[in-house]
């Protein structure tokens, strides 16, 4: 059960005081009947709430795609540095966190959510979810290096990296597809073959791809198609 005013906040109708005004002014109906009590208790997945006749869909969890820019840290909160969750501050959704790390100097797709189960499924190496990175390297990458990266390399951990895929784009540019997310993994993989990453961007994670029209620093909620794809892959 949930209070009407909280339900309206959680479905994005405004701040607590804004939604209280909507209720007071008689713009809100519950199951077709005008409701003026902000503390009215609701069965959030059964009662039909509408504002000015528009039904408010209750979403248990929230999902956003962020185009992370360089210079922002992948954390929820920090005393001195801007975080990826700060970029969504206007959303008024609580408990948001980023799914998987991108280094401060890395860019690209970052899923921000309050759904811990989805995060676990996307990140667990056992689930074999592909993460695709665009990598620009300091030195040209030869075929031998690409083969090593694909087979698994020693990055100083207990085990070699799991098999990966390399798609050569140019002498110094590759797409690297991995299914793990170890600390600084891509950078350490390139170091393991005597090279260095000079630019790193995540292009996709499982069925989610960085939208071409999503500017650096911008975000948007996952759309229906993206939610459907996650569902089809048993991730949601
Ligand atoms: N691998 C890295 O080295 N850095 C990232 O940000 C992501 C993957």
Tab-separated table of N, CA, C and O in Angstrom, residues 104-208:
chain	number	residue	atom	x	y	z
A	104	UNK	N	36.890	7.376	-14.884
A	104	UNK	CA	36.613	8.825	-14.984
A	104	UNK	C	36.898	9.340	-16.398
A	104	UNK	O	36.170	10.178	-16.925
A	105	UNK	N	37.951	8.817	-17.034
A	105	UNK	CA	38.292	9.329	-18.377
A	105	UNK	C	37.549	8.580	-19.489
A	105	UNK	O	37.726	8.889	-20.663
A	106	UNK	N	36.720	7.594	-19.135
A	106	UNK	CA	36.004	6.825	-20.167
A	106	UNK	C	34.621	7.435	-20.414
A	106	UNK	O	34.066	8.127	-19.564
A	107	UNK	N	34.112	7.151	-21.603
A	107	UNK	CA	32.805	7.692	-21.994
A	107	UNK	C	31.880	6.544	-22.385
A	107	UNK	O	32.281	5.404	-22.466
A	108	UNK	N	30.638	6.915	-22.651
A	108	UNK	CA	29.736	5.957	-23.292
A	108	UNK	C	28.575	5.525	-22.447
A	108	UNK	O	28.184	6.192	-21.483
A	109	UNK	N	28.040	4.382	-22.827
A	109	UNK	CA	26.771	3.905	-22.270
A	109	UNK	C	26.898	3.490	-20.808
A	109	UNK	O	27.758	2.688	-20.452
A	110	UNK	N	26.033	4.047	-20.002
A	110	UNK	CA	25.950	3.633	-18.603
A	110	UNK	C	24.470	3.526	-18.261
A	110	UNK	O	23.717	4.472	-18.468
A	111	UNK	N	24.083	2.365	-17.761
A	111	UNK	CA	22.705	2.180	-17.315
A	111	UNK	C	22.631	2.624	-15.858
A	111	UNK	O	23.472	2.224	-15.044
A	112	UNK	N	21.649	3.453	-15.544
A	112	UNK	CA	21.454	3.907	-14.159
A	112	UNK	C	20.073	3.412	-13.736
A	112	UNK	O	19.083	3.644	-14.446
A	113	UNK	N	20.009	2.751	-12.614
A	113	UNK	CA	18.741	2.136	-12.202
A	113	UNK	C	18.636	2.054	-10.686
A	113	UNK	O	19.593	2.360	-9.966
A	114	UNK	N	17.459	1.600	-10.222
A	114	UNK	CA	17.296	1.259	-8.808
A	114	UNK	C	16.943	-0.225	-8.693
A	114	UNK	O	16.459	-0.661	-7.656
A	115	UNK	N	17.178	-0.974	-9.766
A	115	UNK	CA	16.837	-2.398	-9.823
A	115	UNK	C	18.112	-3.249	-9.651
A	115	UNK	O	18.850	-3.494	-10.612
A	116	UNK	N	18.338	-3.692	-8.414
A	116	UNK	CA	19.549	-4.439	-8.103
A	116	UNK	C	19.647	-5.774	-8.823
A	116	UNK	O	20.742	-6.222	-9.177
A	117	UNK	N	18.500	-6.396	-9.055
A	117	UNK	CA	18.526	-7.705	-9.686
A	117	UNK	C	18.993	-7.611	-11.147
A	117	UNK	O	19.795	-8.411	-11.611
A	118	UNK	N	18.495	-6.608	-11.847
A	118	UNK	CA	18.939	-6.420	-13.235
A	118	UNK	C	20.443	-6.144	-13.263
A	118	UNK	O	21.172	-6.694	-14.093
A	119	UNK	N	20.915	-5.302	-12.350
A	119	UNK	CA	22.340	-4.966	-12.306
A	119	UNK	C	23.156	-6.244	-12.136
A	119	UNK	O	24.135	-6.476	-12.852
A	120	UNK	N	22.720	-7.094	-11.230
A	120	UNK	CA	23.450	-8.328	-10.991
A	120	UNK	C	23.501	-9.188	-12.252
A	120	UNK	O	24.543	-9.716	-12.627
A	121	UNK	N	22.353	-9.292	-12.930
A	121	UNK	CA	22.315	-10.140	-14.124
A	121	UNK	C	23.215	-9.593	-15.233
A	121	UNK	O	23.853	-10.345	-15.953
A	122	UNK	N	23.243	-8.275	-15.386
A	122	UNK	CA	24.059	-7.699	-16.461
A	122	UNK	C	25.554	-7.839	-16.174
A	122	UNK	O	26.357	-7.906	-17.095
A	123	UNK	N	25.907	-7.849	-14.890
A	123	UNK	CA	27.336	-7.812	-14.546
A	123	UNK	C	27.937	-9.179	-14.266
A	123	UNK	O	29.143	-9.356	-14.405
A	124	UNK	N	27.119	-10.150	-13.877
A	124	UNK	CA	27.681	-11.439	-13.503
A	124	UNK	C	28.342	-12.118	-14.699
A	124	UNK	O	27.690	-12.320	-15.731
A	125	UNK	N	29.629	-12.487	-14.596
A	125	UNK	CA	30.291	-13.152	-15.732
A	125	UNK	C	29.571	-14.445	-16.121
A	125	UNK	O	29.617	-14.864	-17.275
A	126	UNK	N	28.877	-15.043	-15.144
A	126	UNK	CA	28.166	-16.307	-15.429
A	126	UNK	C	27.038	-16.101	-16.438
A	126	UNK	O	26.586	-17.034	-17.086
A	127	UNK	N	26.521	-14.882	-16.522
A	127	UNK	CA	25.400	-14.619	-17.447
A	127	UNK	C	25.872	-14.347	-18.873
A	127	UNK	O	25.063	-14.239	-19.799
A	128	UNK	N	27.190	-14.178	-19.051
A	128	UNK	CA	27.776	-13.986	-20.402
A	128	UNK	C	27.148	-12.840	-21.168
A	128	UNK	O	26.830	-12.971	-22.350
A	129	UNK	N	26.926	-11.728	-20.510
A	129	UNK	CA	26.365	-10.561	-21.217
A	129	UNK	C	27.525	-9.786	-21.866
A	129	UNK	O	28.479	-9.406	-21.193
A	130	UNK	N	27.414	-9.569	-23.184
A	130	UNK	CA	28.474	-8.855	-23.914
A	130	UNK	C	28.515	-7.380	-23.540
A	130	UNK	O	27.469	-6.723	-23.465
A	131	UNK	N	29.731	-6.874	-23.339
A	131	UNK	CA	29.942	-5.427	-23.211
A	131	UNK	C	30.891	-5.045	-24.340
A	131	UNK	O	31.980	-5.616	-24.447
A	132	UNK	N	30.473	-4.104	-25.163
A	132	UNK	CA	31.293	-3.726	-26.318
A	132	UNK	C	31.932	-2.364	-26.090
A	132	UNK	O	31.237	-1.397	-25.757
A	133	UNK	N	33.241	-2.325	-26.272
A	133	UNK	CA	33.992	-1.072	-26.092
A	133	UNK	C	34.655	-0.659	-27.394
A	133	UNK	O	35.204	-1.511	-28.106
A	134	UNK	N	34.616	0.641	-27.667
A	134	UNK	CA	35.445	1.190	-28.736
A	134	UNK	C	36.742	1.615	-28.068
A	134	UNK	O	36.725	2.344	-27.071
A	135	UNK	N	37.863	1.135	-28.610
A	135	UNK	CA	39.152	1.397	-27.974
A	135	UNK	C	40.114	2.007	-28.989
A	135	UNK	O	40.315	1.440	-30.072
A	136	UNK	N	40.698	3.160	-28.644
A	136	UNK	CA	41.788	3.703	-29.469
A	136	UNK	C	43.082	3.455	-28.701
A	136	UNK	O	43.158	3.764	-27.501
A	137	UNK	N	44.038	2.869	-29.390
A	137	UNK	CA	45.269	2.470	-28.710
A	137	UNK	C	46.437	3.376	-29.130
A	137	UNK	O	46.419	3.968	-30.210
A	138	UNK	N	47.446	3.415	-28.258
A	138	UNK	CA	48.620	4.254	-28.538
A	138	UNK	C	49.386	3.696	-29.737
A	138	UNK	O	49.805	4.431	-30.614
A	139	UNK	N	49.531	2.374	-29.755
A	139	UNK	CA	50.301	1.729	-30.828
A	139	UNK	C	49.351	0.916	-31.694
A	139	UNK	O	48.291	0.485	-31.219
A	140	UNK	N	49.725	0.667	-32.946
A	140	UNK	CA	48.885	-0.210	-33.778
A	140	UNK	C	48.767	-1.584	-33.118
A	140	UNK	O	49.694	-2.029	-32.445
A	141	UNK	N	47.622	-2.206	-33.315
A	141	UNK	CA	47.404	-3.527	-32.721
A	141	UNK	C	47.548	-4.581	-33.824
A	141	UNK	O	46.805	-4.540	-34.808
A	142	UNK	N	48.525	-5.488	-33.677
A	142	UNK	CA	48.737	-6.489	-34.734
A	142	UNK	C	47.796	-7.677	-34.513
A	142	UNK	O	47.175	-7.811	-33.457
A	143	UNK	N	47.736	-8.523	-35.520
A	143	UNK	CA	46.824	-9.687	-35.459
A	143	UNK	C	47.149	-10.605	-34.289
A	143	UNK	O	46.272	-11.174	-33.664
A	144	UNK	N	48.464	-10.716	-34.035
A	144	UNK	CA	48.920	-11.569	-32.924
A	144	UNK	C	48.348	-11.059	-31.590
A	144	UNK	O	47.841	-11.837	-30.779
A	145	UNK	N	48.413	-9.720	-31.405
A	145	UNK	CA	47.874	-9.119	-30.173
A	145	UNK	C	46.370	-9.382	-30.072
A	145	UNK	O	45.847	-9.706	-29.003
A	146	UNK	N	45.695	-9.211	-31.205
A	146	UNK	CA	44.240	-9.416	-31.211
A	146	UNK	C	43.919	-10.853	-30.813
A	146	UNK	O	42.990	-11.096	-30.017
A	147	UNK	N	44.720	-11.790	-31.335
A	147	UNK	CA	44.493	-13.216	-30.990
A	147	UNK	C	44.689	-13.449	-29.496
A	147	UNK	O	43.936	-14.193	-28.871
A	148	UNK	N	45.739	-12.814	-28.936
A	148	UNK	CA	45.995	-12.963	-27.483
A	148	UNK	C	44.804	-12.428	-26.684
A	148	UNK	O	44.334	-13.079	-25.742
A	149	UNK	N	44.326	-11.244	-27.064
A	149	UNK	CA	43.188	-10.645	-26.341
A	149	UNK	C	41.976	-11.570	-26.423
A	149	UNK	O	41.232	-11.730	-25.456
A	150	UNK	N	41.804	-12.177	-27.588
A	150	UNK	CA	40.633	-13.052	-27.772
A	150	UNK	C	40.750	-14.332	-26.947
A	150	UNK	O	39.758	-14.835	-26.419
A	151	UNK	N	41.972	-14.821	-26.820
A	151	UNK	CA	42.175	-16.098	-26.112
A	151	UNK	C	42.104	-15.907	-24.599
A	151	UNK	O	41.718	-16.819	-23.861
A	152	UNK	N	42.475	-14.724	-24.116
A	152	UNK	CA	42.551	-14.477	-22.670
A	152	UNK	C	43.978	-14.096	-22.306
A	152	UNK	O	44.928	-14.738	-22.757
A	153	UNK	N	44.116	-13.032	-21.525
A	153	UNK	CA	45.451	-12.553	-21.162
A	153	UNK	C	45.598	-12.458	-19.646
A	153	UNK	O	44.608	-12.404	-18.913
A	154	UNK	N	46.880	-12.422	-19.221
A	154	UNK	CA	47.192	-12.313	-17.796
A	154	UNK	C	47.230	-10.830	-17.433
A	154	UNK	O	48.119	-10.100	-17.889
A	155	UNK	N	46.249	-10.399	-16.646
A	155	UNK	CA	46.231	-8.974	-16.256
A	155	UNK	C	46.578	-8.822	-14.766
A	155	UNK	O	46.238	-7.836	-14.139
A	156	UNK	N	47.223	-9.864	-14.253
A	156	UNK	CA	47.693	-9.790	-12.865
A	156	UNK	C	46.687	-10.320	-11.857
A	156	UNK	O	46.916	-10.242	-10.656
A	157	UNK	N	45.563	-10.865	-12.333
A	157	UNK	CA	44.588	-11.470	-11.429
A	157	UNK	C	44.894	-12.961	-11.292
A	157	UNK	O	45.796	-13.485	-11.942
A	158	UNK	N	44.089	-13.636	-10.500
A	158	UNK	CA	44.328	-15.078	-10.309
A	158	UNK	C	44.116	-15.869	-11.591
A	158	UNK	O	44.749	-16.875	-11.830
A	159	UNK	N	43.168	-15.409	-12.406
A	159	UNK	CA	42.869	-16.136	-13.641
A	159	UNK	C	43.026	-15.219	-14.851
A	159	UNK	O	42.935	-13.994	-14.732
A	160	UNK	N	43.254	-15.859	-16.007
A	160	UNK	CA	43.317	-15.093	-17.255
A	160	UNK	C	41.945	-14.479	-17.527
A	160	UNK	O	40.936	-14.943	-16.986
A	161	UNK	N	41.913	-13.504	-18.392
A	161	UNK	CA	40.607	-12.958	-18.797
A	161	UNK	C	39.871	-14.010	-19.617
A	161	UNK	O	40.495	-14.848	-20.281
A	162	UNK	N	38.555	-13.957	-19.569
A	162	UNK	CA	37.745	-14.917	-20.341
A	162	UNK	C	37.865	-14.595	-21.830
A	162	UNK	O	38.213	-13.463	-22.200
A	163	UNK	N	37.564	-15.555	-22.698
A	163	UNK	CA	37.635	-15.280	-24.136
A	163	UNK	C	36.875	-14.010	-24.514
A	163	UNK	O	35.816	-13.722	-23.952
A	164	UNK	N	37.463	-13.266	-25.433
A	164	UNK	CA	36.885	-11.981	-25.864
A	164	UNK	C	36.824	-11.974	-27.392
A	164	UNK	O	37.304	-12.911	-28.038
A	165	UNK	N	36.216	-10.927	-27.949
A	165	UNK	CA	36.230	-10.782	-29.419
A	165	UNK	C	36.830	-9.429	-29.774
A	165	UNK	O	36.567	-8.440	-29.082
A	166	UNK	N	37.635	-9.430	-30.840
A	166	UNK	CA	38.238	-8.180	-31.299
A	166	UNK	C	37.780	-7.928	-32.724
A	166	UNK	O	37.848	-8.816	-33.566
A	167	UNK	N	37.289	-6.719	-32.981
A	167	UNK	CA	36.982	-6.316	-34.357
A	167	UNK	C	37.885	-5.138	-34.685
A	167	UNK	O	37.791	-4.100	-34.036
A	168	UNK	N	38.752	-5.346	-35.666
A	168	UNK	CA	39.694	-4.287	-36.028
A	168	UNK	C	38.975	-3.218	-36.861
A	168	UNK	O	38.297	-3.551	-37.828
A	169	UNK	N	39.108	-1.972	-36.474
A	169	UNK	CA	38.477	-0.879	-37.230
A	169	UNK	C	39.544	-0.140	-38.041
A	169	UNK	O	39.368	0.181	-39.199
A	170	UNK	N	40.667	0.142	-37.384
A	170	UNK	CA	41.814	0.785	-38.032
A	170	UNK	C	43.047	0.265	-37.299
A	170	UNK	O	42.912	-0.509	-36.353
A	171	UNK	N	44.237	0.699	-37.728
A	171	UNK	CA	45.458	0.185	-37.081
A	171	UNK	C	45.401	0.389	-35.562
A	171	UNK	O	45.794	-0.472	-34.794
A	172	UNK	N	44.907	1.563	-35.156
A	172	UNK	CA	44.914	1.913	-33.731
A	172	UNK	C	43.518	1.892	-33.114
A	172	UNK	O	43.308	2.486	-32.059
A	173	UNK	N	42.562	1.294	-33.782
A	173	UNK	CA	41.187	1.312	-33.266
A	173	UNK	C	40.556	-0.072	-33.366
A	173	UNK	O	40.601	-0.694	-34.434
A	174	UNK	N	39.988	-0.491	-32.254
A	174	UNK	CA	39.287	-1.783	-32.267
A	174	UNK	C	37.960	-1.656	-31.532
A	174	UNK	O	37.752	-0.715	-30.761
A	175	UNK	N	37.103	-2.655	-31.800
A	175	UNK	CA	35.984	-2.899	-30.897
A	175	UNK	C	36.382	-4.126	-30.095
A	175	UNK	O	36.797	-5.141	-30.690
A	176	UNK	N	36.274	-4.031	-28.798
A	176	UNK	CA	36.607	-5.164	-27.936
A	176	UNK	C	35.337	-5.581	-27.209
A	176	UNK	O	34.686	-4.751	-26.564
A	177	UNK	N	34.984	-6.850	-27.351
A	177	UNK	CA	33.742	-7.351	-26.745
A	177	UNK	C	34.107	-8.343	-25.646
A	177	UNK	O	34.730	-9.376	-25.926
A	178	UNK	N	33.746	-7.995	-24.419
A	178	UNK	CA	34.070	-8.862	-23.282
A	178	UNK	C	32.801	-9.154	-22.488
A	178	UNK	O	31.799	-8.454	-22.623
A	179	UNK	N	32.885	-10.188	-21.662
A	179	UNK	CA	31.697	-10.559	-20.870
A	179	UNK	C	31.938	-10.386	-19.377
A	179	UNK	O	31.120	-10.801	-18.572
A	180	UNK	N	33.091	-9.809	-19.047
A	180	UNK	CA	33.382	-9.567	-17.631
A	180	UNK	C	33.453	-8.068	-17.396
A	180	UNK	O	33.329	-7.287	-18.334
A	181	UNK	N	33.699	-7.686	-16.164
A	181	UNK	CA	33.841	-6.265	-15.853
A	181	UNK	C	34.821	-6.094	-14.709
A	181	UNK	O	34.500	-5.493	-13.697
A	182	UNK	N	36.045	-6.635	-14.922
A	182	UNK	CA	37.029	-6.482	-13.837
A	182	UNK	C	37.538	-5.048	-13.827
A	182	UNK	O	37.448	-4.339	-14.829
A	183	UNK	N	38.106	-4.670	-12.687
A	183	UNK	CA	38.592	-3.309	-12.493
A	183	UNK	C	39.575	-2.927	-13.613
A	183	UNK	O	40.552	-3.638	-13.853
A	184	UNK	N	39.339	-1.818	-14.293
A	184	UNK	CA	40.193	-1.338	-15.397
A	184	UNK	C	40.483	-2.443	-16.420
A	184	UNK	O	41.591	-2.519	-16.960
A	185	UNK	N	39.504	-3.294	-16.653
A	185	UNK	CA	39.799	-4.495	-17.445
A	185	UNK	C	40.345	-4.207	-18.840
A	185	UNK	O	41.333	-4.797	-19.266
A	186	UNK	N	39.693	-3.309	-19.564
A	186	UNK	CA	40.130	-3.074	-20.951
A	186	UNK	C	41.542	-2.486	-20.960
A	186	UNK	O	42.412	-2.916	-21.722
A	187	UNK	N	41.772	-1.527	-20.077
A	187	UNK	CA	43.105	-0.908	-20.031
A	187	UNK	C	44.167	-1.949	-19.681
A	187	UNK	O	45.241	-1.991	-20.286
A	188	UNK	N	43.834	-2.806	-18.726
A	188	UNK	CA	44.826	-3.812	-18.324
A	188	UNK	C	45.025	-4.873	-19.407
A	188	UNK	O	46.109	-5.419	-19.571
A	189	UNK	N	43.970	-5.155	-20.158
A	189	UNK	CA	44.121	-6.131	-21.255
A	189	UNK	C	45.067	-5.576	-22.323
A	189	UNK	O	45.930	-6.291	-22.837
A	190	UNK	N	44.907	-4.300	-22.636
A	190	UNK	CA	45.779	-3.718	-23.660
A	190	UNK	C	47.213	-3.609	-23.149
A	190	UNK	O	48.172	-3.836	-23.893
A	191	UNK	N	47.357	-3.318	-21.859
A	191	UNK	CA	48.708	-3.283	-21.269
A	191	UNK	C	49.356	-4.656	-21.348
A	191	UNK	O	50.557	-4.782	-21.580
A	192	UNK	N	48.545	-5.686	-21.173
A	192	UNK	CA	49.071	-7.060	-21.192
A	192	UNK	C	49.658	-7.421	-22.552
A	192	UNK	O	50.483	-8.331	-22.651
A	193	UNK	N	49.258	-6.714	-23.606
A	193	UNK	CA	49.874	-6.981	-24.924
A	193	UNK	C	50.800	-5.822	-25.321
A	193	UNK	O	51.048	-5.586	-26.511
A	194	UNK	N	51.298	-5.114	-24.311
A	194	UNK	CA	52.320	-4.086	-24.545
A	194	UNK	C	51.796	-2.818	-25.188
A	194	UNK	O	52.549	-2.088	-25.831
A	195	UNK	N	50.519	-2.545	-25.023
A	195	UNK	CA	49.939	-1.366	-25.652
A	195	UNK	C	49.337	-0.457	-24.578
A	195	UNK	O	49.506	-0.713	-23.378
A	196	UNK	N	48.611	0.550	-24.978
A	196	UNK	CA	48.003	1.477	-24.006
A	196	UNK	C	46.711	2.035	-24.595
A	196	UNK	O	46.664	2.351	-25.789
A	197	UNK	N	45.693	2.148	-23.747
A	197	UNK	CA	44.420	2.731	-24.198
A	197	UNK	C	44.533	4.255	-24.128
A	197	UNK	O	44.901	4.797	-23.090
A	198	UNK	N	44.238	4.926	-25.233
A	198	UNK	CA	44.239	6.398	-25.143
A	198	UNK	C	42.820	6.972	-25.203
A	198	UNK	O	42.596	8.124	-24.887
A	199	UNK	N	41.850	6.145	-25.594
A	199	UNK	CA	40.443	6.598	-25.578
A	199	UNK	C	39.565	5.364	-25.435
A	199	UNK	O	39.799	4.340	-26.090
A	200	UNK	N	38.571	5.475	-24.568
A	200	UNK	CA	37.715	4.319	-24.296
A	200	UNK	C	36.257	4.749	-24.200
A	200	UNK	O	35.925	5.697	-23.483
A	201	UNK	N	35.429	4.040	-24.951
A	201	UNK	CA	33.995	4.375	-24.944
A	201	UNK	C	33.190	3.082	-24.949
A	201	UNK	O	33.446	2.202	-25.786
A	202	UNK	N	32.224	2.960	-24.034
A	202	UNK	CA	31.375	1.763	-24.061
A	202	UNK	C	30.225	2.004	-25.036
A	202	UNK	O	29.502	2.992	-24.927
A	203	UNK	N	30.071	1.074	-25.957
A	203	UNK	CA	29.049	1.210	-27.001
A	203	UNK	C	27.786	0.438	-26.672
A	203	UNK	O	26.697	0.841	-27.066
A	204	UNK	N	27.946	-0.680	-25.972
A	204	UNK	CA	26.746	-1.456	-25.666
A	204	UNK	C	26.959	-2.360	-24.457
A	204	UNK	O	28.092	-2.659	-24.062
A	205	UNK	N	25.833	-2.774	-23.902
A	205	UNK	CA	25.823	-3.705	-22.773
A	205	UNK	C	24.618	-4.602	-23.003
A	205	UNK	O	23.472	-4.102	-22.968
A	206	UNK	N	24.871	-5.883	-23.285
A	206	UNK	CA	23.756	-6.765	-23.618
A	206	UNK	C	22.974	-6.174	-24.782
A	206	UNK	O	23.563	-5.661	-25.739
A	207	UNK	N	21.658	-6.171	-24.688
A	207	UNK	CA	20.850	-5.667	-25.803
A	207	UNK	C	20.743	-4.135	-25.853
A	207	UNK	O	20.094	-3.596	-26.736
A	208	UNK	N	21.389	-3.446	-24.898
A	208	UNK	CA	21.285	-1.982	-24.860
A	208	UNK	C	22.470	-1.341	-25.568
A	208	UNK	O	23.621	-1.632	-25.230
